[in-house]
mmCIF file of C-alpha atoms and ligand atoms in Angstrom:
data_model
loop_
_atom_site.group_PDB
_atom_site.id
_atom_site.type_symbol
_atom_site.label_atom_id
_atom_site.label_comp_id
_atom_site.label_asym_id
_atom_site.label_seq_id
_atom_site.Cartn_x
_atom_site.Cartn_y
_atom_site.Cartn_z
ATOM 1 C CA MET A 13 -0.321 -50.883 27.363
ATOM 2 C CA PRO A 14 -2.584 -48.406 29.235
ATOM 3 C CA ASP A 15 -6.171 -49.378 30.067
ATOM 4 C CA ARG A 16 -8.477 -47.974 27.407
ATOM 5 C CA TYR A 17 -11.511 -45.738 28.046
ATOM 6 C CA ALA A 18 -13.392 -43.282 25.836
ATOM 7 C CA VAL A 19 -16.286 -40.884 25.548
ATOM 8 C CA ILE A 20 -18.686 -41.757 22.736
ATOM 9 C CA GLY A 21 -20.977 -39.104 21.267
ATOM 10 C CA ASN A 22 -21.865 -37.121 18.143
ATOM 11 C CA PRO A 23 -20.567 -34.476 18.081
ATOM 12 C CA VAL A 24 -17.866 -35.178 20.651
ATOM 13 C CA ALA A 25 -14.957 -32.905 19.698
ATOM 14 C CA HIS A 26 -15.972 -30.369 22.380
ATOM 15 C CA SER A 27 -15.967 -32.942 25.212
ATOM 16 C CA LYS A 28 -13.872 -32.095 28.278
ATOM 17 C CA SER A 29 -14.049 -35.696 29.518
ATOM 18 C CA PRO A 30 -10.611 -36.789 28.155
ATOM 19 C CA TRP A 31 -8.957 -33.893 29.958
ATOM 20 C CA ILE A 32 -10.882 -34.527 33.212
ATOM 21 C CA HIS A 33 -10.099 -38.259 33.241
ATOM 22 C CA ALA A 34 -6.436 -37.592 32.432
ATOM 23 C CA GLN A 35 -6.280 -35.398 35.574
ATOM 24 C CA PHE A 36 -7.969 -38.112 37.664
ATOM 25 C CA ALA A 37 -5.626 -40.819 36.327
ATOM 26 C CA ARG A 38 -2.561 -38.707 37.046
ATOM 27 C CA ALA A 39 -3.740 -37.916 40.586
ATOM 28 C CA CYS A 40 -4.403 -41.636 41.219
ATOM 29 C CA ALA A 41 -1.135 -42.728 39.545
ATOM 30 C CA LEU A 42 -3.006 -44.945 37.052
ATOM 31 C CA ASP A 43 -1.960 -45.597 33.464
ATOM 32 C CA ILE A 44 -5.118 -44.844 31.489
ATOM 33 C CA GLU A 45 -5.805 -43.856 27.900
ATOM 34 C CA TYR A 46 -9.085 -41.928 27.480
ATOM 35 C CA THR A 47 -10.068 -40.811 23.979
ATOM 36 C CA ARG A 48 -13.011 -39.275 22.106
ATOM 37 C CA ILE A 49 -14.975 -41.491 19.700
ATOM 38 C CA GLU A 50 -17.491 -39.908 17.349
ATOM 39 C CA ALA A 51 -20.020 -42.638 16.544
ATOM 40 C CA PRO A 52 -22.045 -42.301 13.335
ATOM 41 C CA LEU A 53 -25.639 -41.434 14.275
ATOM 42 C CA ASP A 54 -26.878 -44.797 13.001
ATOM 43 C CA ALA A 55 -24.035 -46.928 14.363
ATOM 44 C CA PHE A 56 -23.783 -46.549 18.128
ATOM 45 C CA SER A 57 -23.881 -50.314 18.873
ATOM 46 C CA ALA A 58 -21.345 -51.154 16.168
ATOM 47 C CA THR A 59 -19.034 -48.434 17.522
ATOM 48 C CA VAL A 60 -19.190 -49.822 21.075
ATOM 49 C CA ASP A 61 -18.725 -53.377 19.766
ATOM 50 C CA ALA A 62 -15.572 -52.273 17.936
ATOM 51 C CA PHE A 63 -14.253 -50.486 21.037
ATOM 52 C CA ARG A 64 -14.872 -53.609 23.154
ATOM 53 C CA ALA A 65 -13.115 -55.760 20.562
ATOM 54 C CA ALA A 66 -10.139 -53.383 20.786
ATOM 55 C CA ALA A 67 -9.915 -53.984 24.575
ATOM 56 C CA GLY A 68 -11.946 -50.910 25.571
ATOM 57 C CA ARG A 69 -12.694 -51.334 29.285
ATOM 58 C CA GLY A 70 -15.287 -48.611 29.756
ATOM 59 C CA ALA A 71 -16.864 -45.592 28.135
ATOM 60 C CA ASN A 72 -18.835 -42.497 28.893
ATOM 61 C CA VAL A 73 -21.777 -41.893 26.606
ATOM 62 C CA THR A 74 -23.007 -38.442 25.692
ATOM 63 C CA LEU A 75 -25.564 -36.865 23.345
ATOM 64 C CA PRO A 76 -27.441 -38.309 21.544
ATOM 65 C CA PHE A 77 -26.733 -41.904 22.599
ATOM 66 C CA LYS A 78 -27.647 -42.224 26.303
ATOM 67 C CA GLN A 79 -30.952 -43.983 25.569
ATOM 68 C CA GLU A 80 -29.303 -46.269 23.002
ATOM 69 C CA ALA A 81 -26.620 -47.111 25.553
ATOM 70 C CA PHE A 82 -29.384 -48.111 27.974
ATOM 71 C CA ILE A 83 -30.748 -50.543 25.393
ATOM 72 C CA TYR A 84 -27.241 -51.791 24.493
ATOM 73 C CA CYS A 85 -26.497 -52.967 28.034
ATOM 74 C CA ALA A 86 -27.300 -56.506 29.151
ATOM 75 C CA SER A 87 -28.000 -55.111 32.621
ATOM 76 C CA VAL A 88 -27.941 -51.720 34.324
ATOM 77 C CA SER A 89 -27.758 -50.128 37.775
ATOM 78 C CA GLU A 90 -30.898 -49.083 39.640
ATOM 79 C CA ARG A 91 -30.172 -45.392 38.960
ATOM 80 C CA ALA A 92 -29.758 -46.054 35.214
ATOM 81 C CA ARG A 93 -32.993 -48.028 35.224
ATOM 82 C CA GLU A 94 -34.823 -45.102 36.869
ATOM 83 C CA ALA A 95 -33.291 -42.630 34.413
ATOM 84 C CA ARG A 96 -33.852 -44.997 31.459
ATOM 85 C CA ALA A 97 -30.494 -43.770 30.191
ATOM 86 C CA VAL A 98 -26.833 -44.788 30.536
ATOM 87 C CA ASN A 99 -23.823 -42.442 30.584
ATOM 88 C CA THR A 100 -21.274 -44.973 31.885
ATOM 89 C CA LEU A 101 -20.546 -48.311 30.207
ATOM 90 C CA VAL A 102 -18.549 -51.045 31.914
ATOM 91 C CA LEU A 103 -17.182 -53.354 29.229
ATOM 92 C CA ASP A 104 -14.533 -55.454 30.991
ATOM 93 C CA ARG A 105 -16.694 -57.571 33.323
ATOM 94 C CA GLY A 106 -18.528 -59.947 30.971
ATOM 95 C CA GLU A 107 -21.688 -58.630 29.344
ATOM 96 C CA PRO A 108 -21.948 -54.810 28.989
ATOM 97 C CA TRP A 109 -23.254 -53.165 32.161
ATOM 98 C CA GLY A 110 -24.559 -49.605 32.335
ATOM 99 C CA ASP A 111 -24.809 -46.923 34.987
ATOM 100 C CA ASN A 112 -25.944 -43.314 35.109
ATOM 101 C CA THR A 113 -23.816 -40.917 37.153
ATOM 102 C CA ASP A 114 -25.464 -37.619 36.105
ATOM 103 C CA GLY A 115 -27.881 -37.500 39.061
ATOM 104 C CA VAL A 116 -25.279 -38.165 41.728
ATOM 105 C CA GLY A 117 -22.984 -35.702 39.919
ATOM 106 C CA LEU A 118 -25.551 -32.916 40.243
ATOM 107 C CA LEU A 119 -26.321 -33.775 43.864
ATOM 108 C CA ARG A 120 -22.675 -33.881 44.877
ATOM 109 C CA ASP A 121 -22.020 -30.528 43.226
ATOM 110 C CA LEU A 122 -25.019 -28.931 44.928
ATOM 111 C CA GLU A 123 -24.559 -30.457 48.371
ATOM 112 C CA SER A 124 -20.777 -30.903 48.727
ATOM 113 C CA ASN A 125 -19.257 -28.209 46.511
ATOM 114 C CA LEU A 126 -21.931 -25.509 46.693
ATOM 115 C CA ARG A 127 -23.198 -26.395 50.189
ATOM 116 C CA PHE A 128 -26.856 -26.354 49.178
ATOM 117 C CA GLU A 129 -28.872 -28.911 51.186
ATOM 118 C CA LEU A 130 -31.882 -30.237 49.231
ATOM 119 C CA ARG A 131 -33.862 -31.872 52.003
ATOM 120 C CA GLY A 132 -37.073 -29.958 52.760
ATOM 121 C CA ARG A 133 -36.546 -27.443 49.936
ATOM 122 C CA ARG A 134 -38.919 -26.395 47.160
ATOM 123 C CA VAL A 135 -37.287 -27.403 43.883
ATOM 124 C CA LEU A 136 -38.119 -26.482 40.280
ATOM 125 C CA LEU A 137 -36.513 -28.582 37.543
ATOM 126 C CA MET A 138 -36.709 -26.962 34.099
ATOM 127 C CA GLY A 139 -36.642 -29.271 31.087
ATOM 128 C CA ALA A 140 -37.897 -32.769 30.314
ATOM 129 C CA GLY A 141 -35.172 -34.028 27.968
ATOM 130 C CA GLY A 142 -32.386 -36.497 28.658
ATOM 131 C CA ALA A 143 -30.651 -34.398 31.318
ATOM 132 C CA ALA A 144 -33.826 -33.730 33.316
ATOM 133 C CA GLN A 145 -34.754 -37.398 33.071
ATOM 134 C CA ALA A 146 -31.304 -38.407 34.317
ATOM 135 C CA VAL A 147 -31.281 -36.177 37.410
ATOM 136 C CA LEU A 148 -34.921 -36.417 38.483
ATOM 137 C CA PRO A 149 -34.516 -39.730 40.405
ATOM 138 C CA ALA A 150 -31.620 -38.276 42.436
ATOM 139 C CA LEU A 151 -33.512 -35.036 43.138
ATOM 140 C CA CYS A 152 -36.528 -37.059 44.352
ATOM 141 C CA ALA A 153 -34.346 -39.219 46.573
ATOM 142 C CA ALA A 154 -32.794 -36.129 48.195
ATOM 143 C CA GLY A 155 -36.096 -35.436 49.996
ATOM 144 C CA PRO A 156 -37.274 -32.043 48.728
ATOM 145 C CA ALA A 157 -40.503 -30.635 50.229
ATOM 146 C CA ARG A 158 -41.803 -29.999 46.727
ATOM 147 C CA LEU A 159 -40.557 -30.962 43.267
ATOM 148 C CA ILE A 160 -42.029 -29.463 40.098
ATOM 149 C CA VAL A 161 -40.881 -30.271 36.553
ATOM 150 C CA ALA A 162 -41.635 -27.500 34.032
ATOM 151 C CA ASN A 163 -41.014 -27.724 30.310
ATOM 152 C CA ARG A 164 -41.721 -25.729 27.129
ATOM 153 C CA THR A 165 -43.617 -28.777 25.831
ATOM 154 C CA SER A 166 -45.688 -29.216 28.980
ATOM 155 C CA ASP A 167 -46.951 -32.713 28.139
ATOM 156 C CA LYS A 168 -43.380 -34.011 28.287
ATOM 157 C CA ALA A 169 -43.020 -32.571 31.803
ATOM 158 C CA ARG A 170 -46.294 -34.192 32.886
ATOM 159 C CA THR A 171 -45.294 -37.566 31.449
ATOM 160 C CA LEU A 172 -41.882 -37.442 33.099
ATOM 161 C CA ALA A 173 -43.200 -36.280 36.482
ATOM 162 C CA ALA A 174 -45.895 -38.968 36.471
ATOM 163 C CA ARG A 175 -43.142 -41.589 36.844
ATOM 164 C CA PHE A 176 -42.036 -40.167 40.211
ATOM 165 C CA GLU A 177 -44.342 -40.040 43.194
ATOM 166 C CA GLY A 178 -44.855 -36.584 44.701
ATOM 167 C CA THR A 179 -43.587 -34.841 41.556
ATOM 168 C CA THR A 180 -45.758 -32.578 39.378
ATOM 169 C CA GLY A 181 -45.252 -31.624 35.736
ATOM 170 C CA CYS A 182 -46.421 -28.423 34.032
ATOM 171 C CA GLY A 183 -45.638 -25.683 31.510
ATOM 172 C CA TYR A 184 -43.856 -22.446 32.499
ATOM 173 C CA GLU A 185 -47.161 -20.588 32.182
ATOM 174 C CA ASP A 186 -48.581 -22.757 34.995
ATOM 175 C CA LEU A 187 -45.970 -21.732 37.559
ATOM 176 C CA GLY A 188 -48.049 -18.734 38.664
ATOM 177 C CA GLY A 189 -46.810 -17.115 41.859
ATOM 178 C CA ASP A 190 -44.981 -20.144 43.286
ATOM 179 C CA ALA A 191 -41.570 -19.500 44.849
ATOM 180 C CA PHE A 192 -38.675 -22.004 44.901
ATOM 181 C CA ASP A 193 -35.519 -22.474 46.963
ATOM 182 C CA LEU A 194 -33.693 -24.164 44.078
ATOM 183 C CA VAL A 195 -34.236 -23.786 40.333
ATOM 184 C CA VAL A 196 -32.265 -26.203 38.140
ATOM 185 C CA ASN A 197 -32.085 -25.438 34.429
ATOM 186 C CA ALA A 198 -31.791 -28.776 32.611
ATOM 187 C CA THR A 199 -32.782 -27.287 29.249
ATOM 188 C CA SER A 200 -30.431 -26.585 26.369
ATOM 189 C CA ALA A 201 -31.916 -23.064 25.986
ATOM 190 C CA GLY A 202 -28.681 -21.464 27.213
ATOM 191 C CA LEU A 203 -26.724 -23.045 24.365
ATOM 192 C CA VAL A 204 -28.650 -20.850 21.935
ATOM 193 C CA GLY A 205 -28.730 -17.796 24.193
ATOM 194 C CA GLU A 206 -32.371 -18.243 25.225
ATOM 195 C CA LEU A 207 -34.232 -18.121 28.525
ATOM 196 C CA PRO A 208 -37.254 -20.377 29.159
ATOM 197 C CA ALA A 209 -40.478 -18.371 29.585
ATOM 198 C CA LEU A 210 -40.179 -17.922 33.354
ATOM 199 C CA PRO A 211 -42.151 -15.535 35.574
ATOM 200 C CA SER A 212 -40.337 -12.596 37.168
ATOM 201 C CA ALA A 213 -37.244 -13.640 39.150
ATOM 202 C CA GLN A 214 -38.553 -11.674 42.156
ATOM 203 C CA VAL A 215 -41.541 -14.054 42.225
ATOM 204 C CA LEU A 216 -39.803 -17.301 41.241
ATOM 205 C CA PHE A 217 -36.924 -17.253 43.737
ATOM 206 C CA ALA A 218 -37.625 -17.509 47.468
ATOM 207 C CA PRO A 219 -35.268 -15.588 49.791
ATOM 208 C CA GLY A 220 -31.871 -17.364 49.899
ATOM 209 C CA ALA A 221 -32.649 -19.352 46.755
ATOM 210 C CA PHE A 222 -30.077 -20.948 44.460
ATOM 211 C CA ALA A 223 -30.061 -21.085 40.650
ATOM 212 C CA TYR A 224 -28.213 -23.872 38.805
ATOM 213 C CA ASP A 225 -27.688 -24.126 35.043
ATOM 214 C CA MET A 226 -26.412 -27.491 33.798
ATOM 215 C CA VAL A 227 -24.846 -25.796 30.780
ATOM 216 C CA TYR A 228 -21.208 -25.019 31.618
ATOM 217 C CA GLY A 229 -18.445 -22.747 30.499
ATOM 218 C CA ARG A 230 -20.604 -19.798 29.488
ATOM 219 C CA ASP A 231 -22.852 -17.160 31.027
ATOM 220 C CA THR A 232 -26.363 -18.214 30.060
ATOM 221 C CA PRO A 233 -29.419 -15.933 30.037
ATOM 222 C CA PHE A 234 -30.747 -17.990 32.985
ATOM 223 C CA LEU A 235 -27.635 -17.276 35.088
ATOM 224 C CA SER A 236 -27.878 -13.569 34.218
ATOM 225 C CA TYR A 237 -31.607 -13.543 35.053
ATOM 226 C CA ALA A 238 -30.910 -15.066 38.480
ATOM 227 C CA ARG A 239 -27.874 -12.931 39.299
ATOM 228 C CA ALA A 240 -29.674 -9.731 38.282
ATOM 229 C CA ALA A 241 -32.202 -10.569 41.024
ATOM 230 C CA GLY A 242 -29.401 -11.071 43.572
ATOM 231 C CA VAL A 243 -29.748 -14.874 43.523
ATOM 232 C CA ARG A 244 -26.686 -17.119 43.993
ATOM 233 C CA ALA A 245 -26.068 -19.071 40.812
ATOM 234 C CA SER A 246 -23.756 -21.695 39.353
ATOM 235 C CA ASP A 247 -23.131 -23.243 35.961
ATOM 236 C CA GLY A 248 -22.862 -27.034 35.472
ATOM 237 C CA ALA A 249 -19.061 -27.402 35.500
ATOM 238 C CA GLY A 250 -19.143 -29.013 38.948
ATOM 239 C CA MET A 251 -21.749 -31.538 37.826
ATOM 240 C CA LEU A 252 -19.576 -32.404 34.827
ATOM 241 C CA VAL A 253 -16.558 -33.105 37.029
ATOM 242 C CA GLU A 254 -18.551 -34.941 39.707
ATOM 243 C CA GLN A 255 -20.327 -37.248 37.256
ATOM 244 C CA ALA A 256 -16.917 -38.025 35.736
ATOM 245 C CA ALA A 257 -15.497 -38.831 39.192
ATOM 246 C CA GLU A 258 -18.382 -41.215 39.822
ATOM 247 C CA SER A 259 -17.713 -42.963 36.475
ATOM 248 C CA PHE A 260 -14.040 -43.235 37.423
ATOM 249 C CA LEU A 261 -15.096 -44.811 40.735
ATOM 250 C CA VAL A 262 -17.324 -47.317 38.907
ATOM 251 C CA TRP A 263 -14.453 -48.311 36.591
ATOM 252 C CA ARG A 264 -11.466 -48.207 38.930
ATOM 253 C CA GLY A 265 -12.882 -48.563 42.470
ATOM 254 C CA VAL A 266 -11.331 -45.283 43.599
ATOM 255 C CA ARG A 267 -13.002 -41.890 43.838
ATOM 256 C CA PRO A 268 -10.644 -39.153 42.646
ATOM 257 C CA ASP A 269 -10.492 -35.807 44.424
ATOM 258 C CA THR A 270 -12.459 -33.327 42.295
ATOM 259 C CA ARG A 271 -11.523 -29.964 43.837
ATOM 260 C CA ALA A 272 -8.291 -29.278 41.965
ATOM 261 C CA VAL A 273 -9.759 -30.520 38.679
ATOM 262 C CA LEU A 274 -12.840 -28.308 39.004
ATOM 263 C CA ALA A 275 -10.705 -25.292 39.903
ATOM 264 C CA ALA A 276 -8.452 -25.894 36.871
ATOM 265 C CA LEU A 277 -11.462 -26.391 34.575
ATOM 266 C CA ARG A 278 -12.953 -23.092 35.738
ATOM 267 C CA LYS A 279 -9.638 -21.294 35.091
ATOM 268 C CA GLY A 280 -9.801 -22.604 31.492
HETATM 269 P P1 NAP B 9 -32.398 -32.666 25.210
HETATM 270 O O1 NAP B 9 -32.748 -34.075 25.532
HETATM 271 O O2 NAP B 9 -32.236 -32.258 23.796
HETATM 272 O O3 NAP B 9 -33.548 -31.756 25.890
HETATM 273 C C1 NAP B 9 -33.544 -30.372 25.708
HETATM 274 C C2 NAP B 9 -34.516 -29.720 26.702
HETATM 275 O O4 NAP B 9 -34.347 -28.296 26.602
HETATM 276 C C3 NAP B 9 -35.982 -30.008 26.423
HETATM 277 O O5 NAP B 9 -36.678 -30.054 27.638
HETATM 278 C C4 NAP B 9 -36.399 -28.774 25.592
HETATM 279 O O6 NAP B 9 -37.776 -28.470 25.670
HETATM 280 C C5 NAP B 9 -35.612 -27.699 26.293
HETATM 281 N N1 NAP B 9 -35.354 -26.522 25.459
HETATM 282 C C6 NAP B 9 -34.533 -26.429 24.382
HETATM 283 N N2 NAP B 9 -34.522 -25.164 23.897
HETATM 284 C C7 NAP B 9 -35.353 -24.456 24.693
HETATM 285 C C8 NAP B 9 -35.759 -23.094 24.702
HETATM 286 N N3 NAP B 9 -35.304 -22.202 23.808
HETATM 287 N N4 NAP B 9 -36.613 -22.682 25.663
HETATM 288 C C9 NAP B 9 -37.062 -23.561 26.588
HETATM 289 N N5 NAP B 9 -36.731 -24.860 26.621
HETATM 290 C C10 NAP B 9 -35.875 -25.304 25.676
HETATM 291 O O7 NAP B 9 -31.046 -32.228 25.913
HETATM 292 P P2 NAP B 9 -30.480 -32.789 27.318
HETATM 293 O O8 NAP B 9 -29.668 -34.016 27.096
HETATM 294 O O9 NAP B 9 -31.617 -32.873 28.272
HETATM 295 O O10 NAP B 9 -29.449 -31.658 27.749
HETATM 296 C C11 NAP B 9 -29.887 -30.401 28.240
HETATM 297 C C12 NAP B 9 -28.690 -29.565 28.646
HETATM 298 O O11 NAP B 9 -28.056 -30.112 29.799
HETATM 299 C C13 NAP B 9 -27.610 -29.480 27.559
HETATM 300 O O12 NAP B 9 -27.309 -28.118 27.375
HETATM 301 C C14 NAP B 9 -26.417 -30.213 28.140
HETATM 302 O O13 NAP B 9 -25.206 -29.592 27.773
HETATM 303 C C15 NAP B 9 -26.654 -30.066 29.628
HETATM 304 N N6 NAP B 9 -26.058 -31.189 30.399
HETATM 305 C C16 NAP B 9 -25.036 -30.902 31.271
HETATM 306 C C17 NAP B 9 -24.463 -31.915 32.007
HETATM 307 C C18 NAP B 9 -23.355 -31.595 32.975
HETATM 308 O O14 NAP B 9 -22.646 -32.508 33.405
HETATM 309 N N7 NAP B 9 -23.179 -30.345 33.376
HETATM 310 C C19 NAP B 9 -24.906 -33.240 31.883
HETATM 311 C C20 NAP B 9 -25.958 -33.507 30.988
HETATM 312 C C21 NAP B 9 -26.514 -32.462 30.248
HETATM 313 P P3 NAP B 9 -38.851 -29.151 24.648
HETATM 314 O O15 NAP B 9 -39.102 -30.527 25.206
HETATM 315 O O16 NAP B 9 -40.031 -28.270 24.726
HETATM 316 O O17 NAP B 9 -38.193 -29.182 23.297
#
């Protein structure tokens, strides 16, 4: 019988994780079953309990359960503790243990795949929801010269930034004439075809800047805004694949090669 893994979310039908993990398993010659589980909104814990009872060895957790997964775990990794959210559950080593691979996934995509070095750069992180919260510790640890968190609801950005030394939170209207080398869009605005209320791209992006939208598989208004100003830009497909590879490493002790999988995902 293959080892059982799953992605748990609501909704979850759109998730590419089963396909990505099937590619990893094939490349590593491992017999793995990876399915989608839609948990009722009020029954995340019961759903994970049932999966554990059915010999589930590990799971990815997606919207809206990452905070609940954090609470579910008996213990968590340092990076999950900093993010206060779990996207990777380990269920086959005693009590449930949680990790968060979103931050390292973003960093690996930026630095390894896209060749954008973060150290010493001026970075703007847009958003203060679960995704921003998950990647902020990794962005801080990468040693940027400056790290600003901006959000539509500015108080949420201030509260989030206050947890990380050297990080400032504000609203988009407070950005003024500041220029950035990297702007990461961790909002869900692109999913509804919207652009956060940013200043002019000519002002926001420093020469040679990079724009990154965590939303994947579509051209968002933010990507168009950046590209129209001649700025290099990427969607979040690489982050998706890299965070999955890190989960696979946590579960199986082997890091799968991501290049072919990312190329195939982009081809569609
Ligand atoms: P979330 O917790 O619901 O937070 C949503 C964030 O987007 C909030 O900061 C919200 O601002 C902001 N926002 C929503 N609509 C907006 C608009 N029209 N204008 C400006 N700001 C807006 O969601 P999340 O979990 O952080 O996820 C955010 C996005 O990241 C999702 O699209 C998700 O698909 C993507 N993501 C991608 C990956 C990947 O691997 N590539 C991983 C994780 C997440 P307010 O606080 O003001 O409401």
